[in-house]
mmCIF file of C-alpha atoms in Angstrom:
data_model
loop_
_atom_site.group_PDB
_atom_site.id
_atom_site.type_symbol
_atom_site.label_atom_id
_atom_site.label_comp_id
_atom_site.label_asym_id
_atom_site.label_seq_id
_atom_site.Cartn_x
_atom_site.Cartn_y
_atom_site.Cartn_z
ATOM 1 C CA MET A 1 46.025 -54.597 -84.599
ATOM 2 C CA SER A 2 42.935 -56.689 -85.810
ATOM 3 C CA THR A 3 43.505 -59.300 -88.443
ATOM 4 C CA ALA A 4 41.806 -59.317 -91.555
ATOM 5 C CA PRO A 5 39.018 -62.030 -91.815
ATOM 6 C CA THR A 6 39.762 -65.052 -94.202
ATOM 7 C CA PRO A 7 37.513 -64.218 -97.880
ATOM 8 C CA ALA A 8 35.822 -67.577 -96.825
ATOM 9 C CA VAL A 9 34.275 -65.890 -93.897
ATOM 10 C CA ARG A 10 33.740 -62.687 -95.180
ATOM 11 C CA GLY A 11 31.778 -63.579 -97.720
ATOM 12 C CA SER A 12 28.391 -64.655 -96.514
ATOM 13 C CA GLY A 13 26.900 -67.496 -94.877
ATOM 14 C CA ARG A 14 27.279 -69.431 -98.137
ATOM 15 C CA GLY A 15 31.274 -69.102 -97.605
ATOM 16 C CA ILE A 16 31.197 -70.549 -94.277
ATOM 17 C CA ALA A 17 28.810 -73.646 -95.375
ATOM 18 C CA TRP A 18 31.543 -74.196 -98.474
ATOM 19 C CA LEU A 19 34.398 -74.178 -95.648
ATOM 20 C CA LEU A 20 32.240 -76.290 -93.178
ATOM 21 C CA ALA A 21 31.945 -78.986 -96.024
ATOM 22 C CA GLY A 22 35.124 -79.022 -97.230
ATOM 23 C CA TRP A 23 36.289 -79.991 -93.747
ATOM 24 C CA LEU A 24 33.883 -82.557 -93.322
ATOM 25 C CA ALA A 25 34.865 -84.204 -96.399
ATOM 26 C CA GLY A 26 38.654 -84.003 -95.240
ATOM 27 C CA ALA A 27 37.475 -85.629 -92.369
ATOM 28 C CA ALA A 28 35.705 -88.349 -93.620
ATOM 29 C CA HIS A 29 38.564 -89.115 -96.094
ATOM 30 C CA ALA A 30 41.419 -89.191 -93.102
ATOM 31 C CA GLN A 31 39.287 -91.264 -91.164
ATOM 32 C CA THR A 32 39.088 -94.289 -94.034
ATOM 33 C CA ALA A 33 42.756 -93.676 -95.172
ATOM 34 C CA GLY A 34 45.461 -95.839 -94.379
ATOM 35 C CA ALA A 35 42.468 -98.730 -94.046
ATOM 36 C CA ILE A 36 43.524 -102.319 -94.715
ATOM 37 C CA TYR A 37 40.983 -104.973 -95.533
ATOM 38 C CA THR A 38 41.202 -108.693 -94.886
ATOM 39 C CA CYS A 39 39.454 -111.777 -95.224
ATOM 40 C CA THR A 40 39.313 -115.140 -96.131
ATOM 41 C CA ALA A 41 37.603 -115.651 -99.300
ATOM 42 C CA PRO A 42 34.749 -118.783 -99.628
ATOM 43 C CA ASP A 43 37.777 -120.668 -101.324
ATOM 44 C CA GLY A 44 39.858 -120.464 -98.244
ATOM 45 C CA GLN A 45 41.910 -117.890 -99.820
ATOM 46 C CA ARG A 46 43.376 -114.795 -97.847
ATOM 47 C CA LEU A 47 43.049 -111.691 -99.265
ATOM 48 C CA THR A 48 44.440 -108.043 -98.601
ATOM 49 C CA SER A 49 43.496 -104.944 -99.894
ATOM 50 C CA ASP A 50 43.116 -100.978 -99.450
ATOM 51 C CA ARG A 51 39.434 -101.269 -100.231
ATOM 52 C CA PRO A 52 36.631 -103.202 -99.502
ATOM 53 C CA ILE A 53 37.345 -106.865 -101.136
ATOM 54 C CA PRO A 54 34.604 -107.974 -103.883
ATOM 55 C CA ALA A 55 35.296 -111.791 -103.394
ATOM 56 C CA CYS A 56 34.867 -111.756 -99.831
ATOM 57 C CA ARG A 57 31.289 -109.750 -100.215
ATOM 58 C CA SER A 58 29.635 -112.998 -98.779
ATOM 59 C CA VAL A 59 32.149 -112.991 -96.120
ATOM 60 C CA GLU A 60 33.117 -111.208 -93.093
ATOM 61 C CA GLN A 61 35.856 -108.575 -93.869
ATOM 62 C CA ARG A 62 38.426 -107.263 -91.229
ATOM 63 C CA VAL A 63 39.060 -103.505 -91.461
ATOM 64 C CA LEU A 64 42.596 -102.787 -89.817
ATOM 65 C CA ASN A 65 44.731 -99.809 -88.988
ATOM 66 C CA ARG A 66 48.337 -99.427 -90.297
ATOM 67 C CA ASP A 67 49.423 -100.548 -87.097
ATOM 68 C CA GLY A 68 47.462 -103.768 -87.378
ATOM 69 C CA SER A 69 44.690 -102.948 -84.879
ATOM 70 C CA LEU A 70 41.304 -103.702 -85.500
ATOM 71 C CA ARG A 71 39.156 -100.700 -86.884
ATOM 72 C CA GLN A 72 36.135 -102.454 -87.428
ATOM 73 C CA ILE A 73 34.233 -105.515 -89.194
ATOM 74 C CA VAL A 74 32.269 -105.331 -92.260
ATOM 75 C CA PRO A 75 29.790 -108.149 -92.156
ATOM 76 C CA PRO A 76 29.001 -110.100 -95.412
ATOM 77 C CA THR A 77 26.762 -108.847 -98.028
ATOM 78 C CA LEU A 78 23.175 -110.597 -98.015
ATOM 79 C CA THR A 79 22.144 -112.094 -101.009
ATOM 80 C CA ALA A 80 18.499 -110.853 -102.433
ATOM 81 C CA GLU A 81 16.764 -114.268 -100.515
ATOM 82 C CA GLU A 82 18.765 -113.627 -97.139
ATOM 83 C CA LEU A 83 17.813 -109.696 -97.061
ATOM 84 C CA VAL A 84 13.903 -110.952 -97.296
ATOM 85 C CA ILE A 85 14.385 -113.103 -94.717
ATOM 86 C CA LYS A 86 16.583 -110.570 -92.516
ATOM 87 C CA GLU A 87 13.493 -108.226 -93.275
ATOM 88 C CA ALA A 88 10.918 -110.752 -92.116
ATOM 89 C CA GLU A 89 12.656 -111.697 -89.147
ATOM 90 C CA GLU A 90 13.289 -108.187 -88.253
ATOM 91 C CA ARG A 91 9.288 -107.605 -88.455
ATOM 92 C CA ARG A 92 8.678 -110.231 -86.646
ATOM 93 C CA LEU A 93 10.954 -109.117 -83.559
ATOM 94 C CA ALA A 94 9.179 -105.611 -84.017
ATOM 95 C CA ALA A 95 5.804 -106.912 -83.849
ATOM 96 C CA GLN A 96 6.696 -109.251 -80.663
ATOM 97 C CA ARG A 97 8.070 -106.355 -78.758
ATOM 98 C CA GLN A 98 5.118 -104.215 -79.913
ATOM 99 C CA ALA A 99 2.889 -106.858 -78.539
ATOM 100 C CA GLN A 100 4.984 -107.071 -75.271
ATOM 101 C CA LEU A 101 4.615 -103.302 -75.126
ATOM 102 C CA ASP A 102 0.824 -103.170 -75.496
ATOM 103 C CA ALA A 103 0.720 -105.890 -73.021
ATOM 104 C CA VAL A 104 2.462 -103.648 -70.437
ATOM 105 C CA ARG A 105 -0.054 -100.842 -71.097
ATOM 106 C CA ARG A 106 -2.894 -102.892 -71.668
ATOM 107 C CA ASP A 107 -2.417 -104.773 -67.880
ATOM 108 C CA ARG A 108 -1.409 -101.371 -66.575
ATOM 109 C CA ASN A 109 -4.788 -99.993 -67.800
ATOM 110 C CA LEU A 110 -6.858 -102.907 -66.819
ATOM 111 C CA LYS A 111 -5.216 -102.507 -63.056
ATOM 112 C CA GLN A 112 -5.821 -98.743 -62.944
ATOM 113 C CA ARG A 113 -9.175 -98.874 -63.976
ATOM 114 C CA TYR A 114 -10.150 -101.711 -61.503
ATOM 115 C CA PRO A 115 -7.979 -101.184 -58.087
ATOM 116 C CA ASP A 116 -10.172 -103.981 -56.516
ATOM 117 C CA GLU A 117 -13.096 -106.835 -57.341
ATOM 118 C CA ALA A 118 -15.614 -104.324 -55.851
ATOM 119 C CA ALA A 119 -15.173 -101.655 -58.450
ATOM 120 C CA HIS A 120 -15.048 -104.699 -61.450
ATOM 121 C CA GLN A 121 -18.229 -106.053 -60.414
ATOM 122 C CA ARG A 122 -19.804 -102.823 -60.166
ATOM 123 C CA ALA A 123 -18.425 -102.433 -64.231
ATOM 124 C CA ARG A 124 -19.956 -105.494 -65.040
ATOM 125 C CA GLU A 125 -23.479 -104.576 -63.561
ATOM 126 C CA ALA A 126 -23.345 -101.685 -65.601
ATOM 127 C CA ALA A 127 -22.563 -102.673 -68.704
ATOM 128 C CA LEU A 128 -25.167 -105.708 -68.082
ATOM 129 C CA ASP A 129 -28.052 -103.183 -67.097
ATOM 130 C CA ALA A 130 -28.657 -102.039 -70.747
ATOM 131 C CA VAL A 131 -29.130 -105.472 -71.948
ATOM 132 C CA ARG A 132 -31.220 -106.860 -69.581
ATOM 133 C CA LEU A 133 -33.528 -104.026 -69.582
ATOM 134 C CA ALA A 134 -33.702 -104.931 -73.759
ATOM 135 C CA LEU A 135 -34.190 -108.388 -73.140
ATOM 136 C CA ARG A 136 -36.914 -108.054 -70.390
ATOM 137 C CA SER A 137 -38.732 -105.429 -72.957
ATOM 138 C CA SER A 138 -38.543 -108.150 -75.949
ATOM 139 C CA GLU A 139 -39.896 -110.906 -73.505
ATOM 140 C CA GLN A 140 -42.817 -108.609 -72.571
ATOM 141 C CA ARG A 141 -43.599 -107.584 -76.063
ATOM 142 C CA LEU A 142 -43.675 -111.505 -77.210
ATOM 143 C CA GLN A 143 -46.303 -112.179 -74.262
ATOM 144 C CA GLU A 144 -48.623 -109.257 -75.435
ATOM 145 C CA LEU A 145 -48.258 -110.885 -79.243
ATOM 146 C CA GLN A 146 -49.044 -114.081 -77.905
ATOM 147 C CA ARG A 147 -51.761 -112.602 -76.196
ATOM 148 C CA GLU A 148 -52.684 -110.693 -79.326
ATOM 149 C CA ARG A 149 -52.741 -114.351 -81.506
ATOM 150 C CA GLU A 150 -54.997 -115.678 -79.457
ATOM 151 C CA PRO A 151 -58.723 -114.052 -80.617
ATOM 152 C CA LEU A 152 -57.191 -114.235 -84.388
ATOM 153 C CA VAL A 153 -56.777 -117.958 -83.647
ATOM 154 C CA ALA A 154 -60.057 -118.033 -82.333
ATOM 155 C CA GLU A 155 -61.896 -116.341 -85.304
ATOM 156 C CA THR A 156 -60.511 -118.970 -87.483
ATOM 157 C CA GLU A 157 -62.602 -121.569 -86.132
ATOM 158 C CA PHE A 158 -65.587 -119.652 -87.974
ATOM 159 C CA TYR A 159 -63.839 -120.494 -91.284
ATOM 160 C CA VAL A 160 -63.049 -124.301 -90.702
ATOM 161 C CA GLY A 161 -62.876 -126.190 -94.333
ATOM 162 C CA ARG A 162 -63.075 -122.237 -95.953
ATOM 163 C CA GLU A 163 -60.347 -120.024 -96.991
ATOM 164 C CA LEU A 164 -59.592 -117.462 -94.333
ATOM 165 C CA PRO A 165 -60.470 -113.790 -95.128
ATOM 166 C CA ALA A 166 -57.531 -111.851 -96.540
ATOM 167 C CA THR A 167 -57.628 -109.241 -94.027
ATOM 168 C CA LEU A 168 -57.703 -112.220 -91.042
ATOM 169 C CA ARG A 169 -54.873 -114.054 -92.771
ATOM 170 C CA HIS A 170 -52.505 -110.986 -92.703
ATOM 171 C CA LYS A 171 -53.235 -110.184 -89.123
ATOM 172 C CA ILE A 172 -52.077 -113.808 -88.239
ATOM 173 C CA GLU A 173 -49.178 -113.617 -90.386
ATOM 174 C CA ALA A 174 -48.314 -110.344 -89.372
ATOM 175 C CA ASN A 175 -48.437 -111.178 -85.651
ATOM 176 C CA GLU A 176 -46.340 -114.239 -86.156
ATOM 177 C CA ALA A 177 -43.596 -112.361 -87.662
ATOM 178 C CA ALA A 178 -43.620 -109.826 -84.996
ATOM 179 C CA GLN A 179 -42.960 -112.762 -82.623
ATOM 180 C CA GLN A 180 -40.180 -114.442 -84.612
ATOM 181 C CA ALA A 181 -38.617 -110.813 -84.138
ATOM 182 C CA GLN A 182 -38.858 -110.697 -80.647
ATOM 183 C CA ARG A 183 -37.637 -113.925 -80.087
ATOM 184 C CA ASN A 184 -34.734 -112.989 -82.432
ATOM 185 C CA ALA A 185 -33.708 -110.378 -80.357
ATOM 186 C CA ILE A 186 -34.393 -112.290 -77.140
ATOM 187 C CA ALA A 187 -31.686 -114.578 -78.383
ATOM 188 C CA THR A 188 -29.374 -111.996 -79.263
ATOM 189 C CA HIS A 189 -29.589 -110.267 -76.063
ATOM 190 C CA ARG A 190 -29.100 -113.320 -74.171
ATOM 191 C CA ALA A 191 -25.926 -113.930 -76.382
ATOM 192 C CA GLU A 192 -24.835 -110.572 -75.479
ATOM 193 C CA ILE A 193 -25.448 -111.402 -71.968
ATOM 194 C CA ASP A 194 -23.347 -114.225 -72.095
ATOM 195 C CA ARG A 195 -20.364 -112.065 -73.997
ATOM 196 C CA ILE A 196 -20.199 -109.910 -71.409
ATOM 197 C CA ASN A 197 -19.975 -111.620 -68.621
ATOM 198 C CA GLY A 198 -17.308 -113.848 -70.669
ATOM 199 C CA VAL A 199 -15.352 -110.789 -71.273
ATOM 200 C CA TYR A 200 -15.705 -110.039 -67.432
ATOM 201 C CA ASP A 201 -14.720 -113.176 -66.062
ATOM 202 C CA VAL A 202 -11.678 -113.081 -68.443
ATOM 203 C CA GLU A 203 -10.600 -109.916 -67.296
ATOM 204 C CA LEU A 204 -11.237 -110.739 -63.559
ATOM 205 C CA GLU A 205 -8.869 -113.969 -63.634
ATOM 206 C CA ARG A 206 -6.078 -111.731 -64.905
ATOM 207 C CA LEU A 207 -6.728 -108.944 -62.530
ATOM 208 C CA ARG A 208 -6.663 -111.409 -59.447
ATOM 209 C CA LYS A 209 -3.046 -112.219 -60.850
ATOM 210 C CA LEU A 210 -2.378 -108.493 -61.281
ATOM 211 C CA TRP A 211 -3.596 -107.925 -57.723
ATOM 212 C CA ALA A 212 -1.593 -110.502 -56.081
ATOM 213 C CA GLY A 213 1.698 -109.327 -57.590
ATOM 214 C CA ALA A 214 2.137 -110.215 -60.992
ATOM 215 C CA GLN A 215 4.284 -108.100 -63.506
ATOM 216 C CA PRO A 216 2.191 -106.166 -66.060
ATOM 217 C CA GLY A 217 2.895 -107.935 -69.407
ATOM 218 C CA SER A 218 3.747 -111.068 -68.031
ATOM 219 C CA LEU A 219 0.849 -113.002 -68.074
ATOM 220 C CA GLY A 220 0.806 -113.703 -71.987
ATOM 221 C CA PRO A 221 -1.629 -112.780 -74.273
ATOM 222 C CA MET A 222 -5.653 -112.375 -73.136
ATOM 223 C CA ARG A 223 -7.649 -115.550 -73.131
ATOM 224 C CA SER A 224 -10.359 -115.262 -76.165
ATOM 225 C CA THR A 225 -13.781 -114.565 -74.919
ATOM 226 C CA THR A 226 -15.912 -115.679 -78.175
ATOM 227 C CA VAL A 227 -18.951 -117.055 -77.249
ATOM 228 C CA PRO A 228 -21.110 -119.196 -79.613
ATOM 229 C CA VAL A 229 -24.594 -117.614 -80.773
ATOM 230 C CA ALA A 230 -27.481 -119.158 -82.021
ATOM 231 C CA ALA A 231 -27.554 -119.568 -86.004
ATOM 232 C CA GLY A 232 -29.223 -116.393 -87.796
ATOM 233 C CA THR A 233 -28.686 -114.064 -84.946
ATOM 234 C CA PRO A 234 -26.212 -111.135 -85.226
ATOM 235 C CA THR A 235 -23.152 -111.339 -82.051
ATOM 236 C CA GLY A 236 -22.635 -108.147 -79.898
ATOM 237 C CA THR A 237 -19.901 -105.715 -80.366
ATOM 238 C CA PRO A 238 -16.720 -106.471 -78.486
ATOM 239 C CA ARG A 239 -15.969 -104.230 -75.582
#
């Protein structure tokens, strides 16, 4: 013989949700029922209550069961200033943990990318090739401009003591500006070569320790590879 369902179940899903919510509320109440809060107030007075004790907000409160056993410990409530300090420390520790994870990942990737010194040297040469090519091109162009300037200078000898023709003067000025542009480019290319070599030197120093068995993330932060550049010349983009 079947038993008729209760109204809560016979209803819809809403009835079941109400029944579940009521059960959870009752369970939560039962969990906190019979708790005894005890603490030593800042003035040394021993206090006991069946609910959190406002006078002990700044100190630890012990929550006991009716039989005297410890149920939990409620930490002191932080002041606004203490909360700011605590949050700042938590952010610092989180940043520290993230930095360590980043260091481990970076070292693993570095070791995977370069399994040996030969692979690292090939990568260095590949990175330098394009810059060396640009450097040679600028050096050749500078030599061409210097040769182009020679007949212009020779032509000025016909105008000793007189004003140079505007056309000749403009050609000389344009040549000088073009030469300076190439000198700047040469300085930039040389600085970039130094920067690339600096990056690979630092990597190689770290890789040798990793190849020798050092654990990823145990070598501290990567050493800086900043290379001074001549004033007025742009720096290369970090790799």
